[in-house]
Amino acid sequence: MREYSPDLTPQWKRPKAVPEVAADPDLVVEVAGTDFCGAVVACEAGTVTLEDRFGKRRVFPMEPRGFLLDGEVVTLVRPARRPSGPRLTASGSLAVPGARARVARAGRIYVEGRHDAELVERVWGDDLRIEGVVVEYLEGIDDLPAIVADFAPAPDARLGVLVDHLVPGSKESRIAASVTSPDVLIVGHPYVDVWQAVKPSALGIPAWPVIPPGQDWKTGICRALGWPENTGAAWQHILSRVTSYRDLEPTLLGSVEHLIDHVTTPAASSPAGA
């Protein structure tokens, strides 16, 4: 039988206990002894995968005292298994297992650009397929009145339009006001670009930088955040950090939900004899 051997190391020489923190998705930590900082994207078999702000991923062992959280040493542990329950879509709607995509409606949702379309698909894609709603991007709205006229909206073919920087006095607001069809709903958000509709916290930054007038906004964002001046790669990094509606600003959430309701809600029928 092995004899008990007490630890005679003086208390003041023993390493201090550090908190254990669950390696939940999107938790941002720094690897102790390195300059690598990233968000948790996977945790399995005693390892954790982190993704830095440039989209680079690395795998690290979850060793005791191996990470820093807000400058404090911590030990990462596997997250507790979550209880099973109804699955939700990224938009927060109740998922419908095995549901097939509905045949596309005549109505459409138009957005300004490809990034807008990709973000809407990221969060509302499951809902849109079940409802049979197609989202298309316009590459700007300067020709919106002509685009609407060509679409020929009707009570059974409604049109919804999502506009960037829809604030009083803007060019966008004047264009939107020129469209008066009752079967068209134009809503928007106040941000210069849909990038800003992603919460800074989802990216691990305190706030979106303010870019002075006169320079390309997206390029300025990359410079201010120390990212490579590749706006396509920057957007893919931003998009990768969006996992659900919780990562988006409420202003955009409300606008998109309003558009989906507009396109999918049947128009009220006229009373008999009207």
PDB file of C-alpha atoms in Angstrom:
ATOM      1  CA  MET A   1       0.000   0.000   0.000  1.00  0.00           C
ATOM      2  CA  ARG A   2       1.280   3.446  -0.921  1.00  0.00           C
ATOM      3  CA  GLU A   3       1.813   5.705   2.038  1.00  0.00           C
ATOM      4  CA  TYR A   4       0.232   9.130   2.094  1.00  0.00           C
ATOM      5  CA  SER A   5       2.819  11.794   1.376  1.00  0.00           C
ATOM      6  CA  PRO A   6       1.644  15.275   2.330  1.00  0.00           C
ATOM      7  CA  ASP A   7       2.540  18.283   0.191  1.00  0.00           C
ATOM      8  CA  LEU A   8       5.112  20.128   2.296  1.00  0.00           C
ATOM      9  CA  THR A   9       5.495  23.014  -0.191  1.00  0.00           C
ATOM     10  CA  PRO A  10       4.987  26.282   1.689  1.00  0.00           C
ATOM     11  CA  GLN A  11       1.617  27.832   0.951  1.00  0.00           C
ATOM     12  CA  TRP A  12       3.220  30.999  -0.394  1.00  0.00           C
ATOM     13  CA  LYS A  13       5.156  28.971  -2.979  1.00  0.00           C
ATOM     14  CA  ARG A  14       2.126  27.092  -4.286  1.00  0.00           C
ATOM     15  CA  PRO A  15       0.543  28.452  -7.512  1.00  0.00           C
ATOM     16  CA  LYS A  16      -2.660  30.331  -6.883  1.00  0.00           C
ATOM     17  CA  ALA A  17      -5.857  28.668  -7.958  1.00  0.00           C
ATOM     18  CA  VAL A  18      -7.307  30.207 -11.124  1.00  0.00           C
ATOM     19  CA  PRO A  19     -10.905  30.194 -12.285  1.00  0.00           C
ATOM     20  CA  GLU A  20     -12.156  27.614 -14.739  1.00  0.00           C
ATOM     21  CA  VAL A  21     -14.030  29.099 -17.673  1.00  0.00           C
ATOM     22  CA  ALA A  22     -16.191  27.185 -20.142  1.00  0.00           C
ATOM     23  CA  ALA A  23     -14.876  27.444 -23.696  1.00  0.00           C
ATOM     24  CA  ASP A  24     -18.213  28.580 -25.097  1.00  0.00           C
ATOM     25  CA  PRO A  25     -18.420  29.606 -28.767  1.00  0.00           C
ATOM     26  CA  ASP A  26     -17.292  33.217 -29.418  1.00  0.00           C
ATOM     27  CA  LEU A  27     -15.474  33.540 -26.072  1.00  0.00           C
ATOM     28  CA  VAL A  28     -12.419  35.728 -26.774  1.00  0.00           C
ATOM     29  CA  VAL A  29      -9.211  34.712 -24.966  1.00  0.00           C
ATOM     30  CA  GLU A  30      -5.463  35.190 -25.299  1.00  0.00           C
ATOM     31  CA  VAL A  31      -3.089  32.225 -25.259  1.00  0.00           C
ATOM     32  CA  ALA A  32      -0.723  32.593 -22.310  1.00  0.00           C
ATOM     33  CA  GLY A  33       2.878  33.210 -23.304  1.00  0.00           C
ATOM     34  CA  THR A  34       1.979  34.181 -26.883  1.00  0.00           C
ATOM     35  CA  ASP A  35       0.474  37.159 -28.675  1.00  0.00           C
ATOM     36  CA  PHE A  36      -2.331  35.065 -30.217  1.00  0.00           C
ATOM     37  CA  CYS A  37      -5.822  36.244 -29.317  1.00  0.00           C
ATOM     38  CA  GLY A  38      -8.981  34.802 -30.790  1.00  0.00           C
ATOM     39  CA  ALA A  39     -12.538  33.644 -30.360  1.00  0.00           C
ATOM     40  CA  VAL A  40     -13.508  30.052 -29.607  1.00  0.00           C
ATOM     41  CA  VAL A  41     -14.893  28.313 -32.693  1.00  0.00           C
ATOM     42  CA  ALA A  42     -14.550  24.669 -31.571  1.00  0.00           C
ATOM     43  CA  CYS A  43     -13.756  22.662 -28.452  1.00  0.00           C
ATOM     44  CA  GLU A  44     -13.106  18.926 -28.485  1.00  0.00           C
ATOM     45  CA  ALA A  45     -10.765  16.184 -27.214  1.00  0.00           C
ATOM     46  CA  GLY A  46      -8.893  18.448 -24.820  1.00  0.00           C
ATOM     47  CA  THR A  47      -8.209  21.122 -27.415  1.00  0.00           C
ATOM     48  CA  VAL A  48      -9.744  24.455 -28.325  1.00  0.00           C
ATOM     49  CA  THR A  49      -9.743  26.111 -31.757  1.00  0.00           C
ATOM     50  CA  LEU A  50      -9.392  29.895 -31.775  1.00  0.00           C
ATOM     51  CA  GLU A  51      -9.950  32.301 -34.679  1.00  0.00           C
ATOM     52  CA  ASP A  52      -8.204  35.666 -34.667  1.00  0.00           C
ATOM     53  CA  ARG A  53      -9.553  38.897 -36.155  1.00  0.00           C
ATOM     54  CA  PHE A  54      -8.006  38.092 -39.549  1.00  0.00           C
ATOM     55  CA  GLY A  55      -9.829  34.761 -39.774  1.00  0.00           C
ATOM     56  CA  LYS A  56      -6.733  32.665 -38.978  1.00  0.00           C
ATOM     57  CA  ARG A  57      -7.489  29.568 -36.891  1.00  0.00           C
ATOM     58  CA  ARG A  58      -5.140  27.677 -34.564  1.00  0.00           C
ATOM     59  CA  VAL A  59      -5.651  24.712 -32.227  1.00  0.00           C
ATOM     60  CA  PHE A  60      -4.321  24.827 -28.648  1.00  0.00           C
ATOM     61  CA  PRO A  61      -4.336  22.267 -25.812  1.00  0.00           C
ATOM     62  CA  MET A  62      -6.570  23.252 -22.913  1.00  0.00           C
ATOM     63  CA  GLU A  63      -3.800  23.153 -20.350  1.00  0.00           C
ATOM     64  CA  PRO A  64      -4.287  24.493 -16.794  1.00  0.00           C
ATOM     65  CA  ARG A  65      -3.548  28.217 -16.561  1.00  0.00           C
ATOM     66  CA  GLY A  66      -3.107  28.264 -20.326  1.00  0.00           C
ATOM     67  CA  PHE A  67      -5.176  31.320 -21.274  1.00  0.00           C
ATOM     68  CA  LEU A  68      -5.908  34.929 -20.369  1.00  0.00           C
ATOM     69  CA  LEU A  69      -9.416  36.338 -20.157  1.00  0.00           C
ATOM     70  CA  ASP A  70      -9.560  40.122 -19.824  1.00  0.00           C
ATOM     71  CA  GLY A  71      -5.924  39.978 -18.720  1.00  0.00           C
ATOM     72  CA  GLU A  72      -6.529  37.388 -15.986  1.00  0.00           C
ATOM     73  CA  VAL A  73      -5.105  33.845 -16.084  1.00  0.00           C
ATOM     74  CA  VAL A  74      -7.795  31.161 -16.486  1.00  0.00           C
ATOM     75  CA  THR A  75      -8.127  27.476 -17.262  1.00  0.00           C
ATOM     76  CA  LEU A  76     -10.438  26.637 -20.148  1.00  0.00           C
ATOM     77  CA  VAL A  77     -12.736  23.637 -19.747  1.00  0.00           C
ATOM     78  CA  ARG A  78     -15.239  22.010 -22.073  1.00  0.00           C
ATOM     79  CA  PRO A  79     -18.700  23.614 -21.958  1.00  0.00           C
ATOM     80  CA  ALA A  80     -21.418  21.671 -20.191  1.00  0.00           C
ATOM     81  CA  ARG A  81     -23.627  19.712 -22.542  1.00  0.00           C
ATOM     82  CA  ARG A  82     -26.733  21.737 -23.209  1.00  0.00           C
ATOM     83  CA  PRO A  83     -30.099  20.069 -22.652  1.00  0.00           C
ATOM     84  CA  SER A  84     -31.825  18.999 -25.827  1.00  0.00           C
ATOM     85  CA  GLY A  85     -34.889  20.900 -26.906  1.00  0.00           C
ATOM     86  CA  PRO A  86     -36.564  22.442 -29.923  1.00  0.00           C
ATOM     87  CA  ARG A  87     -33.991  23.759 -32.391  1.00  0.00           C
ATOM     88  CA  LEU A  88     -34.181  27.405 -33.297  1.00  0.00           C
ATOM     89  CA  THR A  89     -33.141  28.970 -36.558  1.00  0.00           C
ATOM     90  CA  ALA A  90     -30.488  31.701 -36.604  1.00  0.00           C
ATOM     91  CA  SER A  91     -33.294  34.271 -36.584  1.00  0.00           C
ATOM     92  CA  GLY A  92     -34.722  32.828 -33.362  1.00  0.00           C
ATOM     93  CA  SER A  93     -37.699  31.127 -35.028  1.00  0.00           C
ATOM     94  CA  LEU A  94     -38.696  27.570 -34.153  1.00  0.00           C
ATOM     95  CA  ALA A  95     -37.083  25.238 -36.696  1.00  0.00           C
ATOM     96  CA  VAL A  96     -39.310  22.859 -38.663  1.00  0.00           C
ATOM     97  CA  PRO A  97     -37.454  19.510 -38.968  1.00  0.00           C
ATOM     98  CA  GLY A  98     -37.582  18.020 -42.447  1.00  0.00           C
ATOM     99  CA  ALA A  99     -39.399  20.989 -43.931  1.00  0.00           C
ATOM    100  CA  ARG A 100     -38.912  21.481 -47.645  1.00  0.00           C
ATOM    101  CA  ALA A 101     -38.351  24.812 -49.288  1.00  0.00           C
ATOM    102  CA  ARG A 102     -41.575  26.341 -50.540  1.00  0.00           C
ATOM    103  CA  VAL A 103     -41.994  27.204 -54.211  1.00  0.00           C
ATOM    104  CA  ALA A 104     -40.853  30.814 -54.633  1.00  0.00           C
ATOM    105  CA  ARG A 105     -43.505  33.459 -54.206  1.00  0.00           C
ATOM    106  CA  ALA A 106     -44.109  36.142 -56.792  1.00  0.00           C
ATOM    107  CA  GLY A 107     -43.091  38.725 -54.186  1.00  0.00           C
ATOM    108  CA  ARG A 108     -39.454  39.567 -53.600  1.00  0.00           C
ATOM    109  CA  ILE A 109     -37.135  41.309 -51.172  1.00  0.00           C
ATOM    110  CA  TYR A 110     -34.519  43.563 -52.736  1.00  0.00           C
ATOM    111  CA  VAL A 111     -31.397  44.650 -50.866  1.00  0.00           C
ATOM    112  CA  GLU A 112     -28.713  47.093 -51.965  1.00  0.00           C
ATOM    113  CA  GLY A 113     -25.669  44.877 -52.304  1.00  0.00           C
ATOM    114  CA  ARG A 114     -24.167  41.433 -52.059  1.00  0.00           C
ATOM    115  CA  HIS A 115     -23.064  41.865 -48.449  1.00  0.00           C
ATOM    116  CA  ASP A 116     -26.630  42.756 -47.436  1.00  0.00           C
ATOM    117  CA  ALA A 117     -27.927  39.650 -49.218  1.00  0.00           C
ATOM    118  CA  GLU A 118     -25.327  37.391 -47.595  1.00  0.00           C
ATOM    119  CA  LEU A 119     -26.102  38.735 -44.131  1.00  0.00           C
ATOM    120  CA  VAL A 120     -29.856  38.265 -44.602  1.00  0.00           C
ATOM    121  CA  GLU A 121     -29.250  34.716 -45.837  1.00  0.00           C
ATOM    122  CA  ARG A 122     -26.969  34.018 -42.867  1.00  0.00           C
ATOM    123  CA  VAL A 123     -29.624  34.850 -40.290  1.00  0.00           C
ATOM    124  CA  TRP A 124     -32.987  34.423 -42.049  1.00  0.00           C
ATOM    125  CA  GLY A 125     -32.131  31.819 -44.702  1.00  0.00           C
ATOM    126  CA  ASP A 126     -34.115  28.965 -43.121  1.00  0.00           C
ATOM    127  CA  ASP A 127     -37.175  31.160 -42.626  1.00  0.00           C
ATOM    128  CA  LEU A 128     -37.040  32.554 -46.167  1.00  0.00           C
ATOM    129  CA  ARG A 129     -36.882  29.094 -47.752  1.00  0.00           C
ATOM    130  CA  ILE A 130     -39.870  27.874 -45.753  1.00  0.00           C
ATOM    131  CA  GLU A 131     -41.812  31.007 -46.733  1.00  0.00           C
ATOM    132  CA  GLY A 132     -40.696  30.852 -50.361  1.00  0.00           C
ATOM    133  CA  VAL A 133     -39.180  34.347 -50.326  1.00  0.00           C
ATOM    134  CA  VAL A 134     -36.336  35.156 -52.709  1.00  0.00           C
ATOM    135  CA  VAL A 135     -33.812  37.886 -51.840  1.00  0.00           C
ATOM    136  CA  GLU A 136     -32.028  39.716 -54.678  1.00  0.00           C
ATOM    137  CA  TYR A 137     -29.415  42.460 -54.561  1.00  0.00           C
ATOM    138  CA  LEU A 138     -29.453  45.606 -56.688  1.00  0.00           C
ATOM    139  CA  GLU A 139     -25.925  47.081 -56.564  1.00  0.00           C
ATOM    140  CA  GLY A 140     -27.353  50.358 -55.250  1.00  0.00           C
ATOM    141  CA  ILE A 141     -30.758  52.044 -55.385  1.00  0.00           C
ATOM    142  CA  ASP A 142     -30.159  55.025 -57.683  1.00  0.00           C
ATOM    143  CA  ASP A 143     -32.543  53.483 -60.236  1.00  0.00           C
ATOM    144  CA  LEU A 144     -35.061  52.207 -57.687  1.00  0.00           C
ATOM    145  CA  PRO A 145     -38.184  53.872 -59.186  1.00  0.00           C
ATOM    146  CA  ALA A 146     -37.482  52.239 -62.562  1.00  0.00           C
ATOM    147  CA  ILE A 147     -36.693  48.903 -60.901  1.00  0.00           C
ATOM    148  CA  VAL A 148     -39.993  48.989 -59.014  1.00  0.00           C
ATOM    149  CA  ALA A 149     -41.918  49.899 -62.165  1.00  0.00           C
ATOM    150  CA  ASP A 150     -40.305  47.006 -64.024  1.00  0.00           C
ATOM    151  CA  PHE A 151     -41.190  44.609 -61.189  1.00  0.00           C
ATOM    152  CA  ALA A 152     -44.848  45.729 -61.366  1.00  0.00           C
ATOM    153  CA  PRO A 153     -45.803  45.083 -57.733  1.00  0.00           C
ATOM    154  CA  ALA A 154     -49.352  43.939 -57.012  1.00  0.00           C
ATOM    155  CA  PRO A 155     -51.326  42.667 -54.004  1.00  0.00           C
ATOM    156  CA  ASP A 156     -50.266  39.094 -54.848  1.00  0.00           C
ATOM    157  CA  ALA A 157     -46.705  40.089 -55.758  1.00  0.00           C
ATOM    158  CA  ARG A 158     -45.490  42.454 -53.096  1.00  0.00           C
ATOM    159  CA  LEU A 159     -42.064  43.984 -53.041  1.00  0.00           C
ATOM    160  CA  GLY A 160     -39.914  44.799 -50.030  1.00  0.00           C
ATOM    161  CA  VAL A 161     -36.743  46.888 -50.231  1.00  0.00           C
ATOM    162  CA  LEU A 162     -33.973  47.161 -47.613  1.00  0.00           C
ATOM    163  CA  VAL A 163     -31.986  50.393 -47.899  1.00  0.00           C
ATOM    164  CA  ASP A 164     -28.662  51.330 -46.296  1.00  0.00           C
ATOM    165  CA  HIS A 165     -28.306  54.724 -44.572  1.00  0.00           C
ATOM    166  CA  LEU A 166     -32.021  55.477 -44.668  1.00  0.00           C
ATOM    167  CA  VAL A 167     -32.004  58.637 -42.552  1.00  0.00           C
ATOM    168  CA  PRO A 168     -33.850  61.972 -42.968  1.00  0.00           C
ATOM    169  CA  GLY A 169     -32.296  64.244 -45.565  1.00  0.00           C
ATOM    170  CA  SER A 170     -30.133  61.570 -47.184  1.00  0.00           C
ATOM    171  CA  LYS A 171     -30.080  60.748 -50.878  1.00  0.00           C
ATOM    172  CA  GLU A 172     -31.480  57.344 -49.981  1.00  0.00           C
ATOM    173  CA  SER A 173     -34.476  58.842 -48.193  1.00  0.00           C
ATOM    174  CA  ARG A 174     -35.316  61.041 -51.208  1.00  0.00           C
ATOM    175  CA  ILE A 175     -35.186  58.067 -53.567  1.00  0.00           C
ATOM    176  CA  ALA A 176     -37.326  55.970 -51.230  1.00  0.00           C
ATOM    177  CA  ALA A 177     -39.928  58.760 -50.980  1.00  0.00           C
ATOM    178  CA  SER A 178     -40.337  58.745 -54.765  1.00  0.00           C
ATOM    179  CA  VAL A 179     -41.771  55.201 -54.663  1.00  0.00           C
ATOM    180  CA  THR A 180     -45.441  55.370 -53.699  1.00  0.00           C
ATOM    181  CA  SER A 181     -46.922  51.980 -54.630  1.00  0.00           C
ATOM    182  CA  PRO A 182     -49.034  50.554 -51.772  1.00  0.00           C
ATOM    183  CA  ASP A 183     -47.622  47.104 -52.548  1.00  0.00           C
ATOM    184  CA  VAL A 184     -44.022  48.229 -51.953  1.00  0.00           C
ATOM    185  CA  LEU A 185     -42.505  48.546 -48.495  1.00  0.00           C
ATOM    186  CA  ILE A 186     -39.172  50.350 -48.192  1.00  0.00           C
ATOM    187  CA  VAL A 187     -37.388  50.160 -44.857  1.00  0.00           C
ATOM    188  CA  GLY A 188     -33.784  50.538 -43.867  1.00  0.00           C
ATOM    189  CA  HIS A 189     -31.171  51.091 -41.211  1.00  0.00           C
ATOM    190  CA  PRO A 190     -29.164  54.193 -40.279  1.00  0.00           C
ATOM    191  CA  TYR A 191     -25.711  52.736 -40.880  1.00  0.00           C
ATOM    192  CA  VAL A 192     -23.328  53.862 -43.627  1.00  0.00           C
ATOM    193  CA  ASP A 193     -22.937  50.216 -44.624  1.00  0.00           C
ATOM    194  CA  VAL A 194     -24.501  46.962 -43.513  1.00  0.00           C
ATOM    195  CA  TRP A 195     -21.148  46.047 -41.891  1.00  0.00           C
ATOM    196  CA  GLN A 196     -22.133  48.350 -39.029  1.00  0.00           C
ATOM    197  CA  ALA A 197     -25.315  46.372 -38.433  1.00  0.00           C
ATOM    198  CA  VAL A 198     -23.086  43.655 -36.929  1.00  0.00           C
ATOM    199  CA  LYS A 199     -22.580  44.363 -33.246  1.00  0.00           C
ATOM    200  CA  PRO A 200     -18.995  45.328 -32.335  1.00  0.00           C
ATOM    201  CA  SER A 201     -19.101  42.763 -29.532  1.00  0.00           C
ATOM    202  CA  ALA A 202     -19.466  39.988 -32.104  1.00  0.00           C
ATOM    203  CA  LEU A 203     -16.096  41.055 -33.528  1.00  0.00           C
ATOM    204  CA  GLY A 204     -14.369  41.641 -30.215  1.00  0.00           C
ATOM    205  CA  ILE A 205     -14.001  45.388 -30.789  1.00  0.00           C
ATOM    206  CA  PRO A 206     -15.338  48.174 -28.523  1.00  0.00           C
ATOM    207  CA  ALA A 207     -17.021  50.111 -31.353  1.00  0.00           C
ATOM    208  CA  TRP A 208     -16.979  50.657 -35.090  1.00  0.00           C
ATOM    209  CA  PRO A 209     -14.344  53.288 -35.944  1.00  0.00           C
ATOM    210  CA  VAL A 210     -15.487  56.683 -37.214  1.00  0.00           C
ATOM    211  CA  ILE A 211     -14.146  57.206 -40.734  1.00  0.00           C
ATOM    212  CA  PRO A 212     -13.644  60.839 -41.852  1.00  0.00           C
ATOM    213  CA  PRO A 213     -15.486  61.958 -45.002  1.00  0.00           C
ATOM    214  CA  GLY A 214     -13.553  61.790 -48.232  1.00  0.00           C
ATOM    215  CA  GLN A 215     -12.139  58.287 -47.982  1.00  0.00           C
ATOM    216  CA  ASP A 216     -13.571  54.902 -48.837  1.00  0.00           C
ATOM    217  CA  TRP A 217     -15.464  53.805 -45.747  1.00  0.00           C
ATOM    218  CA  LYS A 218     -14.673  50.087 -45.923  1.00  0.00           C
ATOM    219  CA  THR A 219     -10.988  50.652 -46.619  1.00  0.00           C
ATOM    220  CA  GLY A 220     -10.899  53.130 -43.743  1.00  0.00           C
ATOM    221  CA  ILE A 221     -12.437  50.527 -41.436  1.00  0.00           C
ATOM    222  CA  CYS A 222      -9.730  48.022 -42.380  1.00  0.00           C
ATOM    223  CA  ARG A 223      -6.998  50.587 -41.700  1.00  0.00           C
ATOM    224  CA  ALA A 224      -8.481  51.696 -38.398  1.00  0.00           C
ATOM    225  CA  LEU A 225      -8.807  48.110 -37.136  1.00  0.00           C
ATOM    226  CA  GLY A 226      -5.380  47.060 -38.383  1.00  0.00           C
ATOM    227  CA  TRP A 227      -6.831  44.589 -40.890  1.00  0.00           C
ATOM    228  CA  PRO A 228      -5.294  43.965 -44.331  1.00  0.00           C
ATOM    229  CA  GLU A 229      -6.823  46.398 -46.814  1.00  0.00           C
ATOM    230  CA  ASN A 230      -8.826  43.673 -48.525  1.00  0.00           C
ATOM    231  CA  THR A 231     -12.478  44.539 -48.078  1.00  0.00           C
ATOM    232  CA  GLY A 232     -13.667  41.203 -49.462  1.00  0.00           C
ATOM    233  CA  ALA A 233     -11.637  39.260 -46.918  1.00  0.00           C
ATOM    234  CA  ALA A 234     -12.683  41.689 -44.185  1.00  0.00           C
ATOM    235  CA  TRP A 235     -16.342  41.082 -44.960  1.00  0.00           C
ATOM    236  CA  GLN A 236     -15.915  37.312 -44.886  1.00  0.00           C
ATOM    237  CA  HIS A 237     -14.319  37.655 -41.447  1.00  0.00           C
ATOM    238  CA  ILE A 238     -17.208  39.835 -40.251  1.00  0.00           C
ATOM    239  CA  LEU A 239     -19.806  37.472 -41.685  1.00  0.00           C
ATOM    240  CA  SER A 240     -18.122  34.467 -40.047  1.00  0.00           C
ATOM    241  CA  ARG A 241     -18.697  36.030 -36.637  1.00  0.00           C
ATOM    242  CA  VAL A 242     -22.466  36.256 -37.161  1.00  0.00           C
ATOM    243  CA  THR A 243     -24.098  33.105 -35.839  1.00  0.00           C
ATOM    244  CA  SER A 244     -27.582  34.343 -34.973  1.00  0.00           C
ATOM    245  CA  TYR A 245     -29.813  37.399 -34.644  1.00  0.00           C
ATOM    246  CA  ARG A 246     -28.074  38.178 -31.343  1.00  0.00           C
ATOM    247  CA  ASP A 247     -25.037  39.364 -33.298  1.00  0.00           C
ATOM    248  CA  LEU A 248     -27.029  42.038 -35.177  1.00  0.00           C
ATOM    249  CA  GLU A 249     -28.283  45.468 -34.168  1.00  0.00           C
ATOM    250  CA  PRO A 250     -32.019  45.667 -33.349  1.00  0.00           C
ATOM    251  CA  THR A 251     -32.590  48.277 -36.077  1.00  0.00           C
ATOM    252  CA  LEU A 252     -31.688  45.801 -38.812  1.00  0.00           C
ATOM    253  CA  LEU A 253     -33.581  42.951 -37.141  1.00  0.00           C
ATOM    254  CA  GLY A 254     -36.810  44.926 -37.057  1.00  0.00           C
ATOM    255  CA  SER A 255     -36.464  46.080 -40.661  1.00  0.00           C
ATOM    256  CA  VAL A 256     -35.895  42.604 -42.095  1.00  0.00           C
ATOM    257  CA  GLU A 257     -38.704  41.052 -40.046  1.00  0.00           C
ATOM    258  CA  HIS A 258     -41.021  43.824 -41.283  1.00  0.00           C
ATOM    259  CA  LEU A 259     -40.091  43.086 -44.897  1.00  0.00           C
ATOM    260  CA  ILE A 260     -40.699  39.343 -44.509  1.00  0.00           C
ATOM    261  CA  ASP A 261     -44.123  40.035 -42.989  1.00  0.00           C
ATOM    262  CA  HIS A 262     -44.971  42.440 -45.809  1.00  0.00           C
ATOM    263  CA  VAL A 263     -44.073  39.965 -48.548  1.00  0.00           C
ATOM    264  CA  THR A 264     -45.711  36.905 -46.949  1.00  0.00           C
ATOM    265  CA  THR A 265     -48.908  38.328 -45.436  1.00  0.00           C
ATOM    266  CA  PRO A 266     -51.812  37.999 -47.871  1.00  0.00           C
ATOM    267  CA  ALA A 267     -53.344  41.310 -48.939  1.00  0.00           C
ATOM    268  CA  ALA A 268     -56.765  42.009 -47.456  1.00  0.00           C
ATOM    269  CA  SER A 269     -59.470  41.196 -49.941  1.00  0.00           C
ATOM    270  CA  SER A 270     -61.973  43.865 -50.888  1.00  0.00           C
ATOM    271  CA  PRO A 271     -65.507  43.524 -49.450  1.00  0.00           C
ATOM    272  CA  ALA A 272     -68.061  41.995 -51.779  1.00  0.00           C
ATOM    273  CA  GLY A 273     -69.607  44.552 -54.082  1.00  0.00           C
ATOM    274  CA  ALA A 274     -66.885  47.124 -53.422  1.00  0.00           C
TER     275      ALA A 274
END
